[in-house]
C-alpha cells in the first residue's frame, strides 16, 4: 500500500481546483451576493436553494442540512470517496503528480483507491471499444449505426464503440494496462467463466459508454447485433461501486449545461433517441439506463433546473399502450418537481430516432415543440375510463379528476384546467367544477397535504430560513442579540480578519457566552489567531476544531453572509465593542454579587480589592460607550 500523501501536494490540489468549478459539475449555481454562489443542496431534498459556495474561501455550506467543508470534503461526500481517493481524483484533473511519504512518488496499483481504479478501468475500456469500432469485425456495428442515421462523427461524439466477439479481448487488454483480475470483476467489465478465469462481459455488441454528470465513464450499455447472440437485446453494466442505474442518466454529461441554461430537460427512452435528439438540435435530451425514471433521476435534474418558475421537464413516449402507461407512471412523480412537466407523443409509434430518420431533424424539434402538459394528458386518460353519457359516469369522472387539477401548483393554470375539465366532462355549469377544484385545493392547503393523495409529514428542511437566521447548534439562539453579535464577530474574524486584527486576538474565550462560539474562538486561537491569517488560514482553523460539529460551524460562519453589505473597520469596531461591553457588564454583575455575598464579614482588603475592580470596570465601560473601538 502507498503511504500518506504529502501535505504540500494535498494543499496544491486544493489550490489548483476551484471549488465552484467542482461543485458546478453536479448542480447549477447562481449568484447569492457577497461573492457567494447558491444552488439546490445535493445532499438533501429541498425546494429552495440553501446550499452556498464561497469561491474565495474554497468552502461550501448548506444552511438546511449543515453539510459543509472544502473541495475535498465535497468530493468525498458526494461520490462516497475516501480522503486519498478524493485527492487522487482532483490531482488527476489538475495534472498534479502526488508524492507519498512512504514509497516515494506515484504509488503502486494496489495503493490506489478502489473507486479510482474502477473509473480508470472504464476509461481504458471505452478507448478500447472505440478503437475496435474501426475493425473489420465491427462492420455489422457500423451498418447498424448507419441504418439509424449515425455517421462516424456521431459515433465519435458519443464515444460509441464495439466489443469484439472473442472471449477475453478486453480482459487481456486491461491486464496489459496493469489491472488485476479482481479489479476487472469488481468493475463489471469481466465475469467469471466455468473454468474460473475472467472473460469479457460484453462480446460482439455495439457499446455506449454511460457517463456520470462529471463525464467519468462508470458503465456501458451494449446492444445485441447478431442472431446467434442468445443474450438480451440490451445488456447493461451490473450494479457496482461506481454504477447505480437508478442514479445515472445517459447523456447528462453532454446535456447538463444546456439544461441549466434553458431550464428545460427532455427525457427519452433509449441511447439512440438521445443521439438523434442531440444531432437534431435538442441538446437537453437524456435517458435512463435500463430502468424506469424515478426519484433519484428527479434529484439530478432538480439540481440542474434549480426549480425556477419557468423550468420544464418534457417526457417523450410512444403513442402505444406501453407508452401511455409509462407517461402515467411519470405523472405520479409530477409533484416531486417544482418544474412543469409535459409529454410529447411520437407520431405513428415512432421513437425520436425513427422519427429523425423518416422525417428529418425538424420533425424531432417539432415533436418537442408540440408537447402537452402532463396533467392534461392524465386528465384525458382518467376521463376516457368513464361513461360520460350518464350523470353517474360524469360524477365518477369528476371525483377522480378534480384532485388532479387541484394538485396543479400554478393557480392560474389550475383555474383554466378546471374550466377545461368541465368541457371534457360535458358539464355545462363550469363554475360547479371550478368551485369543486378550489374546495379541494383549499382543503389540501389547510391540512398540509395533496388532494386525495397519501398525506406526508412535511420535511423540516423544505422551508429553510435565510442563512443569517438559521441556528447553528442546540446552544444557539439567534433571537438573542448577544448570540447574534458574537456570531457576527466570529464571521468577521474568519472572513475579514484584517478588519478585527489584532484586537480580536486579545479577546478571551469566556467573552463568548454561547459554548459553540467559545469553541470556535478557541480554534482560531490555536490556529495562530487573526494576526496569522493567510491563504491557508481557514484550513488551519478548521483543522484546529476539536470535532466535526465545530468544524462544520467554522465552515458555516466562513460562508454565511456578513449582515452588513459593505463591512469596514467601523462596522467591525461596533461588533468588537458590543461583545466586550457585554463581557464587562457580566463581570461587573459578578463582582457586585460577590460583594453582596461577603457583606460585612469579609476582610477589609478583600472588599477594597472588589471595590477597586468595580471602579475600573465602570470606568472602562464608560470609555467603551463614549469612545467606541478607540477604547479597546
Coordinates of C-alpha atoms in Angstrom, one line a residue:
X1 CA 0.0 0.0 0.0
X2 CA 1.2 3.5 -0.7
X3 CA 1.9 5.8 2.2
X4 CA 0.3 9.1 3.3
X5 CA 0.0 11.7 0.6
X6 CA 2.5 14.6 1.1
X7 CA 0.8 17.6 2.8
X8 CA 2.2 20.1 0.3
X9 CA 0.7 18.0 -2.5
X10 CA -2.7 18.0 -0.8
X11 CA -2.6 21.8 -0.4
X12 CA -1.5 22.1 -4.1
X13 CA -4.6 20.0 -5.1
X14 CA -6.9 22.2 -3.0
X15 CA -5.5 25.3 -4.5
X16 CA -5.4 24.1 -8.1
X17 CA -9.1 23.1 -8.5
X18 CA -11.6 25.9 -7.6
X19 CA -14.5 24.7 -5.5
X20 CA -17.1 26.4 -7.7
X21 CA -15.8 24.6 -10.8
X22 CA -16.0 21.2 -8.9
X23 CA -19.5 21.8 -7.4
X24 CA -20.9 23.2 -10.7
X25 CA -20.2 19.7 -12.3
X26 CA -23.0 18.4 -10.1
X27 CA -25.5 21.3 -9.7
X28 CA -26.4 24.7 -11.1
X29 CA -25.0 27.6 -9.2
X30 CA -26.3 31.2 -9.2
X31 CA -25.1 34.4 -7.6
X32 CA -26.0 34.6 -3.9
X33 CA -24.5 38.0 -3.3
X34 CA -21.3 38.9 -1.3
X35 CA -19.2 36.8 -3.7
X36 CA -21.0 33.6 -2.9
X37 CA -23.0 31.2 -5.1
X38 CA -26.1 29.2 -4.3
X39 CA -27.9 26.1 -5.5
X40 CA -30.1 23.2 -4.5
X41 CA -28.2 21.1 -2.0
X42 CA -27.1 17.7 -3.5
X43 CA -27.1 16.1 0.0
X44 CA -30.8 16.5 0.9
X45 CA -34.0 17.2 -0.9
X46 CA -35.1 20.8 -0.8
X47 CA -37.3 23.2 -2.7
X48 CA -35.4 26.4 -2.3
X49 CA -31.6 26.8 -2.5
X50 CA -29.9 26.8 0.9
X51 CA -26.6 25.4 -0.4
X52 CA -23.9 28.1 -0.7
X53 CA -20.4 28.1 -2.1
X54 CA -17.7 30.6 -1.3
X55 CA -15.1 30.5 -4.2
X56 CA -12.8 33.0 -2.4
X57 CA -12.6 30.8 0.7
X58 CA -12.8 27.4 -1.1
X59 CA -15.7 26.3 1.2
X60 CA -19.3 25.2 0.8
X61 CA -22.1 25.0 3.4
X62 CA -25.7 24.0 3.4
X63 CA -27.9 26.0 5.8
X64 CA -30.5 23.3 5.5
X65 CA -28.7 20.1 6.4
X66 CA -25.5 21.7 7.8
X67 CA -23.2 19.8 5.3
X68 CA -20.1 21.8 4.6
X69 CA -16.3 21.8 4.1
X70 CA -13.8 22.3 1.4
X71 CA -13.4 20.9 -2.1
X72 CA -12.1 17.6 -0.9
X73 CA -14.9 17.2 1.6
X74 CA -17.4 17.8 -1.2
X75 CA -15.9 15.2 -3.5
X76 CA -15.7 12.7 -0.6
X77 CA -19.3 13.2 0.4
X78 CA -21.0 13.3 -3.0
X79 CA -19.1 10.5 -4.6
X80 CA -18.5 8.4 -1.4
X81 CA -14.7 8.5 -1.7
X82 CA -12.0 8.2 0.9
X83 CA -9.7 11.2 1.5
X84 CA -6.9 9.7 -0.6
X85 CA -9.3 8.8 -3.4
X86 CA -10.6 12.4 -3.5
X87 CA -7.1 13.8 -3.6
X88 CA -6.1 11.4 -6.3
X89 CA -9.2 12.3 -8.4
X90 CA -8.6 16.0 -8.2
X91 CA -4.9 15.6 -8.7
X92 CA -5.6 13.7 -11.9
X93 CA -7.9 16.6 -13.1
X94 CA -5.2 19.2 -12.3
X95 CA -2.3 17.2 -13.7
X96 CA -0.5 17.1 -10.3
X97 CA 1.8 14.1 -9.6
X98 CA 1.3 13.1 -5.9
X99 CA 4.1 12.2 -3.6
X100 CA 3.6 9.7 -0.8
X101 CA 5.5 9.8 2.5
X102 CA 6.3 6.1 2.3
X103 CA 7.3 4.6 -1.0
X104 CA 8.3 7.7 -3.0
X105 CA 6.3 9.1 -5.9
X106 CA 3.5 7.5 -7.9
X107 CA 2.1 4.6 -5.8
X108 CA 1.8 1.0 -7.0
X109 CA -1.6 0.0 -8.4
X110 CA -2.6 -1.7 -5.1
X111 CA -2.3 1.6 -3.4
X112 CA -4.8 3.4 -5.5
X113 CA -8.4 3.8 -4.2
X114 CA -10.8 1.2 -5.4
X115 CA -13.2 3.6 -7.0
X116 CA -10.4 5.5 -8.8
X117 CA -9.1 2.2 -10.2
X118 CA -12.6 1.2 -11.4
X119 CA -13.1 4.6 -13.1
X120 CA -9.6 4.2 -14.8
X121 CA -10.6 0.7 -16.0
X122 CA -13.8 2.0 -17.6
X123 CA -11.9 4.9 -19.2
X124 CA -9.4 2.4 -20.7
X125 CA -12.2 0.1 -21.8
X126 CA -14.1 3.0 -23.5
X127 CA -11.0 3.8 -25.5
X128 CA -10.5 0.1 -26.4
X129 CA -14.1 -0.2 -27.7
X130 CA -13.9 3.0 -29.7
X131 CA -10.7 1.6 -31.4
X132 CA -12.5 -1.7 -32.1
X133 CA -15.3 0.0 -34.0
X134 CA -12.9 0.5 -36.9
X135 CA -12.0 -3.2 -37.1
X136 CA -13.3 -5.4 -40.0
X137 CA -15.3 -7.5 -37.4
X138 CA -17.2 -4.3 -36.4
X139 CA -18.7 -3.8 -39.9
X140 CA -22.1 -5.1 -38.6
X141 CA -21.9 -2.4 -35.9
X142 CA -21.1 0.4 -38.4
X143 CA -24.0 -0.8 -40.6
X144 CA -26.3 -0.7 -37.6
X145 CA -25.3 2.9 -36.8
X146 CA -25.6 4.0 -40.5
X147 CA -29.0 2.4 -40.7
X148 CA -30.2 4.7 -37.9
X149 CA -28.7 7.8 -39.4
X150 CA -25.5 8.0 -37.4
X151 CA -22.2 8.6 -39.2
X152 CA -18.6 8.3 -37.9
X153 CA -18.7 11.8 -36.5
X154 CA -21.8 11.0 -34.5
X155 CA -20.3 7.8 -33.1
X156 CA -17.2 9.7 -32.1
X157 CA -19.2 12.5 -30.4
X158 CA -21.0 10.0 -28.1
X159 CA -18.0 7.6 -27.7
X160 CA -19.8 4.7 -29.3
X161 CA -17.6 1.6 -29.7
X162 CA -17.7 -2.1 -30.3
X163 CA -16.8 -5.1 -28.2
X164 CA -15.1 -8.0 -30.1
X165 CA -16.9 -11.3 -30.2
X166 CA -14.0 -13.3 -28.6
X167 CA -14.0 -14.4 -25.0
X168 CA -11.3 -12.2 -23.5
X169 CA -10.1 -9.5 -25.8
X170 CA -10.9 -6.7 -23.3
X171 CA -9.7 -8.7 -20.3
X172 CA -6.3 -9.3 -21.9
X173 CA -6.1 -5.6 -23.0
X174 CA -6.8 -4.4 -19.4
X175 CA -4.4 -6.9 -17.9
X176 CA -1.7 -5.4 -20.1
X177 CA -2.6 -2.0 -18.7
X178 CA -1.9 -3.3 -15.2
X179 CA -5.4 -4.0 -14.0
X180 CA -5.9 -7.1 -11.8
X181 CA -8.5 -9.8 -12.4
X182 CA -10.2 -8.7 -9.1
X183 CA -10.5 -5.2 -10.4
X184 CA -11.9 -6.4 -13.7
X185 CA -14.6 -8.4 -11.9
X186 CA -15.4 -5.6 -9.5
X187 CA -15.8 -3.2 -12.4
X188 CA -18.4 -5.4 -14.1
X189 CA -16.3 -5.4 -17.3
X190 CA -15.4 -9.1 -16.8
X191 CA -17.2 -12.0 -15.3
X192 CA -16.2 -15.5 -14.1
X193 CA -16.2 -18.3 -16.6
X194 CA -16.8 -22.0 -16.0
X195 CA -13.1 -22.5 -15.9
X196 CA -12.8 -20.0 -13.1
X197 CA -10.9 -17.4 -15.3
X198 CA -12.4 -14.0 -16.1
X199 CA -13.9 -13.4 -19.5
X200 CA -15.4 -10.3 -21.1
X201 CA -18.9 -9.5 -20.1
X202 CA -19.7 -7.7 -23.4
X203 CA -18.9 -9.6 -26.6
X204 CA -19.9 -8.8 -30.2
X205 CA -22.0 -5.8 -29.2
X206 CA -22.4 -2.2 -30.0
X207 CA -21.2 -0.2 -26.9
X208 CA -22.4 3.0 -25.4
X209 CA -20.3 4.5 -22.6
X210 CA -22.5 5.6 -19.7
X211 CA -21.0 8.7 -18.0
X212 CA -21.9 10.3 -14.7
X213 CA -22.6 14.0 -14.5
X214 CA -18.9 14.9 -14.3
X215 CA -18.2 13.0 -17.6
X216 CA -16.5 9.9 -16.0
X217 CA -17.3 6.6 -17.7
X218 CA -19.0 4.4 -15.0
X219 CA -20.7 1.8 -17.1
X220 CA -21.7 0.6 -20.5
X221 CA -24.9 -0.2 -22.4
X222 CA -24.5 -2.9 -25.0
X223 CA -26.8 -3.7 -27.9
X224 CA -27.1 -7.2 -29.5
X225 CA -26.2 -7.3 -33.2
X226 CA -26.1 -11.0 -34.2
X227 CA -28.9 -13.6 -34.3
X228 CA -26.6 -16.2 -32.6
X229 CA -26.3 -13.9 -29.6
X230 CA -28.6 -15.5 -27.0
X231 CA -28.4 -12.7 -24.6
X232 CA -30.9 -9.9 -24.1
X233 CA -31.4 -7.1 -26.7
X234 CA -29.7 -4.6 -24.3
X235 CA -27.2 -5.6 -21.7
X236 CA -26.0 -3.1 -19.1
X237 CA -23.2 -3.0 -16.6
X238 CA -24.3 -4.7 -13.4
X239 CA -24.5 -2.7 -10.2
X240 CA -21.0 -1.8 -9.0
X241 CA -19.3 0.6 -6.6
X242 CA -19.4 3.3 -9.3
X243 CA -22.5 2.3 -11.3
X244 CA -26.0 2.5 -9.9
X245 CA -28.6 2.5 -12.7
X246 CA -31.1 4.4 -10.7
X247 CA -28.6 7.3 -10.2
X248 CA -27.3 7.8 -13.7
X249 CA -28.8 9.4 -16.8
X250 CA -27.4 8.7 -20.2
X251 CA -26.3 11.9 -21.9
X252 CA -26.4 14.0 -18.8
X253 CA -22.7 15.0 -19.2
X254 CA -23.4 16.4 -22.6
X255 CA -26.8 17.9 -21.8
X256 CA -26.2 19.5 -18.3
X257 CA -25.0 22.9 -19.5
X258 CA -27.9 23.4 -21.9
X259 CA -30.4 22.0 -19.3
X260 CA -29.2 24.6 -16.8
X261 CA -29.1 27.4 -19.4
X262 CA -32.6 26.8 -20.8
X263 CA -34.2 25.3 -17.6
X264 CA -35.5 22.5 -19.8
X265 CA -34.9 18.8 -19.9
X266 CA -36.2 16.3 -22.4
X267 CA -36.5 12.7 -21.2
X268 CA -36.4 10.0 -23.9
X269 CA -36.3 6.2 -23.7
X270 CA -33.0 5.0 -25.2
X271 CA -29.4 5.6 -26.3
X272 CA -30.2 6.1 -29.9
X273 CA -33.0 8.5 -29.0
X274 CA -30.6 10.7 -27.1
X275 CA -28.2 10.7 -30.0
X276 CA -31.0 11.5 -32.5
X277 CA -32.3 14.4 -30.4
X278 CA -28.8 15.9 -29.8
X279 CA -28.0 15.7 -33.5
X280 CA -31.3 17.3 -34.4
X281 CA -30.6 20.2 -32.1
X282 CA -32.5 19.1 -29.0
X283 CA -29.4 19.1 -26.8
X284 CA -31.2 18.8 -23.5
X285 CA -32.1 15.1 -24.1
X286 CA -31.2 12.4 -21.6
X287 CA -32.4 8.9 -20.9
X288 CA -32.5 6.3 -18.1
X289 CA -30.3 3.2 -18.3
X290 CA -32.4 0.1 -18.3
X291 CA -34.8 1.3 -15.5
X292 CA -37.8 3.5 -15.1
X293 CA -37.5 7.2 -14.5
X294 CA -37.5 7.6 -10.7
X295 CA -36.8 9.6 -7.6
X296 CA -33.0 9.7 -7.9
X297 CA -33.2 10.8 -11.5
X298 CA -35.5 13.6 -10.4
X299 CA -33.0 14.8 -7.9
X300 CA -30.3 15.0 -10.6
X301 CA -32.5 17.1 -12.8
X302 CA -33.8 19.4 -10.0
X303 CA -30.2 20.4 -9.1
X304 CA -29.7 21.5 -12.7
X305 CA -33.1 23.1 -13.2
X306 CA -32.9 25.0 -9.9
X307 CA -36.7 24.5 -9.7
X308 CA -37.4 28.0 -11.0
X309 CA -40.8 29.1 -12.2
X310 CA -40.0 28.6 -15.9
X311 CA -38.4 25.1 -15.6
X312 CA -39.9 22.3 -17.6
X313 CA -39.3 18.6 -18.0
X314 CA -40.6 17.1 -21.2
X315 CA -41.2 13.3 -21.5
X316 CA -41.3 11.6 -24.9
X317 CA -43.2 8.3 -25.2
X318 CA -44.5 6.2 -28.0
X319 CA -48.3 6.5 -28.5
X320 CA -48.9 2.8 -27.9
X321 CA -50.3 1.3 -24.7
X322 CA -46.9 0.8 -23.2
X323 CA -46.0 4.5 -23.9
X324 CA -49.2 5.7 -22.2
X325 CA -48.5 3.5 -19.2
X326 CA -45.0 5.0 -18.9
X327 CA -46.4 8.5 -19.2
X328 CA -48.9 7.9 -16.4
X329 CA -46.1 6.5 -14.2
X330 CA -44.1 9.7 -14.9
X331 CA -47.2 11.7 -13.8
X332 CA -47.2 10.0 -10.5
X333 CA -43.8 11.7 -9.8
X334 CA -45.0 15.1 -11.1
X335 CA -45.3 16.7 -7.7
X336 CA -41.7 15.9 -6.9
X337 CA -40.7 18.5 -9.5
X338 CA -41.2 22.2 -8.9
X339 CA -40.8 22.4 -12.7
X340 CA -43.8 22.0 -15.1
X341 CA -44.0 18.6 -16.7
X342 CA -45.1 17.9 -20.2
X343 CA -45.5 15.0 -22.6
X344 CA -44.7 14.7 -26.3
X345 CA -46.3 11.7 -28.0
X346 CA -44.3 10.5 -31.1
X347 CA -46.5 10.0 -34.2
X348 CA -47.1 6.6 -35.6
X349 CA -45.5 4.8 -32.8
X350 CA -42.0 6.0 -33.9
X351 CA -39.3 6.8 -31.3
X352 CA -37.2 10.0 -31.8
X353 CA -34.5 8.1 -33.6
X354 CA -37.0 6.6 -36.1
X355 CA -38.7 10.0 -36.5
X356 CA -35.4 11.7 -37.4
X357 CA -34.6 9.0 -39.9
X358 CA -38.0 9.2 -41.5
X359 CA -38.7 12.9 -41.4
X360 CA -35.5 14.7 -40.5
X361 CA -34.2 17.0 -37.7
X362 CA -37.1 19.4 -37.9
X363 CA -39.6 16.7 -37.1
X364 CA -37.7 15.9 -33.8
X365 CA -37.7 19.6 -32.9
X366 CA -41.4 19.8 -33.8
X367 CA -42.1 16.8 -31.6
X368 CA -40.7 18.6 -28.5
X369 CA -42.4 21.8 -29.5
X370 CA -45.9 20.1 -29.7
X371 CA -45.8 18.9 -26.1
X372 CA -48.9 18.8 -23.9
X373 CA -48.9 19.4 -20.2
X374 CA -48.6 16.0 -18.4
X375 CA -51.6 16.7 -16.1
X376 CA -53.8 17.4 -19.2
X377 CA -52.7 14.0 -20.7
X378 CA -53.5 12.4 -17.3
X379 CA -56.9 14.1 -17.2
X380 CA -57.9 12.9 -20.6
X381 CA -56.8 9.4 -19.7
X382 CA -58.9 9.5 -16.5
X383 CA -62.0 10.9 -18.2
X384 CA -61.7 8.3 -21.0
X385 CA -62.3 5.4 -18.5
X386 CA -65.8 6.7 -17.6
X387 CA -69.1 6.6 -19.4
X388 CA -69.9 10.3 -19.8
X389 CA -73.3 9.6 -21.4
X390 CA -75.0 9.4 -17.9
X391 CA -74.8 11.6 -14.8
X392 CA -73.3 8.8 -12.7
X393 CA -70.4 8.4 -15.1
X394 CA -69.7 12.1 -15.2
X395 CA -69.8 12.4 -11.4
X396 CA -67.4 9.5 -11.1
X397 CA -65.0 11.1 -13.6
X398 CA -65.2 14.4 -11.8
X399 CA -64.5 12.7 -8.4
X400 CA -61.4 11.1 -9.9
X401 CA -60.1 14.0 -12.0
X402 CA -60.8 17.0 -9.7
X403 CA -58.0 16.2 -7.2
X404 CA -55.6 16.0 -10.1
X405 CA -56.5 19.6 -11.2
X406 CA -56.4 20.8 -7.5
X407 CA -52.8 19.5 -7.4
X408 CA -51.6 21.9 -10.0
X409 CA -49.2 24.3 -8.4
X410 CA -49.9 27.4 -10.6
X411 CA -53.2 28.9 -9.5
X412 CA -54.0 30.5 -12.9
X413 CA -53.3 27.2 -14.7
X414 CA -55.4 25.4 -12.1
X415 CA -58.4 27.6 -12.8
X416 CA -58.0 27.2 -16.6
X417 CA -57.7 23.4 -16.2
X418 CA -60.8 23.3 -14.1
X419 CA -62.7 25.0 -16.9
X420 CA -61.1 22.6 -19.4
X421 CA -62.2 19.6 -17.3
X422 CA -65.7 20.9 -17.3
X423 CA -65.6 20.8 -21.1
X424 CA -64.1 17.3 -21.2
X425 CA -66.9 16.1 -18.9
X426 CA -69.7 17.9 -20.8
X427 CA -70.7 19.8 -17.7
X428 CA -72.5 23.0 -18.7
X429 CA -72.1 24.7 -15.3
X430 CA -68.3 25.1 -15.4
X431 CA -68.4 27.1 -12.2
X432 CA -69.5 24.0 -10.4
X433 CA -66.3 22.2 -11.4
X434 CA -64.2 25.3 -10.7
X435 CA -65.6 25.5 -7.2
X436 CA -65.1 21.8 -6.6
X437 CA -61.5 22.1 -7.6
X438 CA -60.9 25.2 -5.5
X439 CA -62.5 23.5 -2.5
X440 CA -60.2 20.5 -2.8
X441 CA -57.1 22.8 -3.2
X442 CA -58.1 24.9 -0.1
X443 CA -58.8 21.7 1.9
X444 CA -55.3 20.4 0.9
X445 CA -53.6 23.7 1.9
X446 CA -55.3 23.7 5.3
X447 CA -54.3 20.2 6.0
X448 CA -50.8 20.4 4.5
X449 CA -51.3 17.6 2.0
X450 CA -52.1 17.0 -1.6
X451 CA -55.8 16.3 -2.5
X452 CA -56.7 12.6 -2.3
X453 CA -53.0 11.6 -2.1
X454 CA -51.3 9.9 0.9
X455 CA -50.5 12.5 3.5
X456 CA -46.8 13.1 4.1
X457 CA -45.3 14.9 7.0
X458 CA -43.5 18.0 5.6
X459 CA -39.8 17.7 6.0
X460 CA -38.1 20.2 8.2
X461 CA -35.7 21.4 5.6
X462 CA -38.4 22.3 3.0
X463 CA -38.8 25.8 4.4
X464 CA -35.3 27.0 5.0
X465 CA -34.9 30.4 6.8
X466 CA -32.4 32.9 5.5
X467 CA -28.9 31.9 6.4
X468 CA -28.5 34.7 9.0
X469 CA -31.5 33.3 10.9
X470 CA -30.5 29.6 10.8
X471 CA -29.4 28.3 14.3
X472 CA -26.1 26.5 14.1
X473 CA -26.4 24.4 17.1
X474 CA -28.6 23.4 20.1
X475 CA -27.0 26.0 22.3
X476 CA -27.5 28.9 20.0
X477 CA -30.4 31.3 19.9
X478 CA -30.2 34.0 17.2
X479 CA -33.1 35.9 18.6
X480 CA -30.8 36.6 21.4
X481 CA -28.9 39.8 20.5
X482 CA -25.9 38.6 22.5
X483 CA -25.5 35.4 20.4
X484 CA -26.2 37.4 17.2
X485 CA -23.4 39.8 17.9
X486 CA -20.9 37.1 18.9
X487 CA -21.8 35.2 15.7
X488 CA -21.2 38.4 13.6
X489 CA -17.8 39.0 15.2
X490 CA -16.7 35.4 14.5
X491 CA -17.8 35.8 10.9
X492 CA -15.7 38.9 10.6
X493 CA -12.7 37.1 12.3
X494 CA -13.0 34.2 9.7
X495 CA -14.0 36.1 6.6
X496 CA -12.4 39.6 7.1
X497 CA -9.7 39.0 9.7
X498 CA -7.9 42.2 8.7
X499 CA -10.8 44.3 10.0
X500 CA -10.6 42.9 13.5
X501 CA -6.8 42.3 13.8
X502 CA -5.0 42.5 16.1
X503 CA -7.7 43.4 18.7
X504 CA -9.7 40.2 18.3
X505 CA -6.8 38.1 19.4
X506 CA -6.9 39.8 22.9
X507 CA -10.5 38.5 23.4
X508 CA -10.8 35.7 25.8
X509 CA -12.8 32.5 25.1
X510 CA -15.0 33.4 28.1
X511 CA -16.2 36.6 26.3
X512 CA -18.3 34.4 24.0
X513 CA -21.3 33.2 26.0
X514 CA -22.6 30.6 23.6
X515 CA -20.5 27.4 24.1
X516 CA -20.2 26.6 20.3
X517 CA -18.9 30.1 19.7
X518 CA -16.4 29.9 22.5
X519 CA -15.1 26.7 21.0
X520 CA -14.7 28.4 17.6
X521 CA -12.9 31.3 19.3
X522 CA -10.5 28.7 20.8
X523 CA -9.9 27.1 17.4
X524 CA -9.0 30.5 16.0
X525 CA -6.5 31.0 18.8
X526 CA -5.0 27.6 18.3
X527 CA -4.6 28.3 14.6
X528 CA -2.5 31.3 15.4
X529 CA -5.1 34.0 15.7
X530 CA -6.3 36.5 13.2
X531 CA -2.9 38.1 13.0
X532 CA -1.6 35.0 11.3
X533 CA -4.3 35.0 8.6
X534 CA -3.1 33.9 5.2
X535 CA -4.1 31.8 2.3
X536 CA -4.4 28.7 4.5
X537 CA -5.9 30.5 7.5
X538 CA -9.4 28.9 7.3
X539 CA -7.9 25.5 6.7
X540 CA -5.8 25.9 9.9
X541 CA -8.9 27.0 11.9
X542 CA -10.9 24.0 10.6
X543 CA -8.0 21.7 11.4
X544 CA -7.9 23.1 14.9
X545 CA -11.6 22.4 15.6
X546 CA -11.9 19.6 18.2
X547 CA -14.6 17.6 16.3
X548 CA -16.8 17.5 13.1
X549 CA -19.6 19.6 14.7
X550 CA -17.3 22.5 15.5
X551 CA -15.6 22.1 12.1
X552 CA -19.0 22.4 10.4
X553 CA -19.8 25.5 12.4
X554 CA -16.5 27.1 11.4
X555 CA -17.4 26.4 7.7
X556 CA -20.9 27.8 8.2
X557 CA -19.5 31.0 9.7
X558 CA -16.9 31.3 7.0
X559 CA -19.6 31.0 4.2
X560 CA -22.6 32.8 5.8
X561 CA -23.0 36.4 4.5
X562 CA -22.0 39.2 6.9
X563 CA -25.0 41.2 7.9
X564 CA -23.5 44.5 6.6
X565 CA -23.4 44.8 2.8
X566 CA -20.0 46.5 2.8
X567 CA -18.3 45.7 6.1
X568 CA -15.5 48.1 7.1
X569 CA -13.4 48.9 10.1
X570 CA -16.2 51.0 11.7
X571 CA -18.6 48.1 11.4
X572 CA -16.1 45.6 12.7
X573 CA -15.3 48.0 15.6
X574 CA -19.0 48.1 16.6
X575 CA -19.1 44.3 16.9
X576 CA -15.9 44.3 18.9
X577 CA -17.2 46.9 21.2
X578 CA -20.6 45.2 21.7
X579 CA -19.0 41.8 22.6
X580 CA -16.5 43.5 25.0
X581 CA -19.2 45.7 26.6
X582 CA -21.4 42.7 27.4
X583 CA -18.4 40.9 28.8
X584 CA -17.6 43.9 31.0
X585 CA -21.3 44.1 32.1
X586 CA -21.3 40.4 33.1
X587 CA -18.1 40.8 35.1
X588 CA -19.5 43.9 36.8
X589 CA -22.6 42.0 37.9
X590 CA -20.4 39.1 39.1
X591 CA -18.3 41.5 41.3
X592 CA -21.4 43.2 42.7
X593 CA -22.8 39.8 43.6
X594 CA -19.6 38.8 45.3
X595 CA -19.6 41.9 47.4
X596 CA -23.2 41.3 48.4
X597 CA -22.4 37.8 49.5
X598 CA -19.4 38.9 51.5
X599 CA -21.4 41.7 53.3
X600 CA -19.6 42.9 56.4
X601 CA -17.8 39.6 57.2
X602 CA -15.1 39.9 54.6
X603 CA -11.6 41.2 55.4
X604 CA -11.2 44.9 54.5
X605 CA -8.5 44.3 51.9
X606 CA -10.8 41.9 50.0
X607 CA -13.6 44.3 50.0
X608 CA -11.3 47.1 48.9
X609 CA -10.0 45.0 46.0
X610 CA -13.5 44.3 44.8
X611 CA -14.4 48.0 45.1
X612 CA -11.3 48.8 43.1
X613 CA -12.3 46.3 40.3
X614 CA -15.8 47.7 40.2
X615 CA -14.4 51.2 39.7
X616 CA -12.1 50.0 36.9
X617 CA -14.9 48.2 35.2
X618 CA -17.2 51.1 35.5
X619 CA -14.6 53.5 34.0
X620 CA -13.8 51.0 31.2
X621 CA -17.5 50.5 30.4
X622 CA -18.0 54.3 30.2
X623 CA -15.0 54.7 27.9
X624 CA -16.3 52.0 25.6
X625 CA -19.6 53.7 25.4
X626 CA -18.1 57.2 24.8
X627 CA -15.1 56.3 22.6
X628 CA -16.2 53.0 20.9
X629 CA -13.4 50.9 19.3
X630 CA -10.8 53.5 20.2
X631 CA -11.1 52.4 23.9
X632 CA -10.3 48.8 23.2

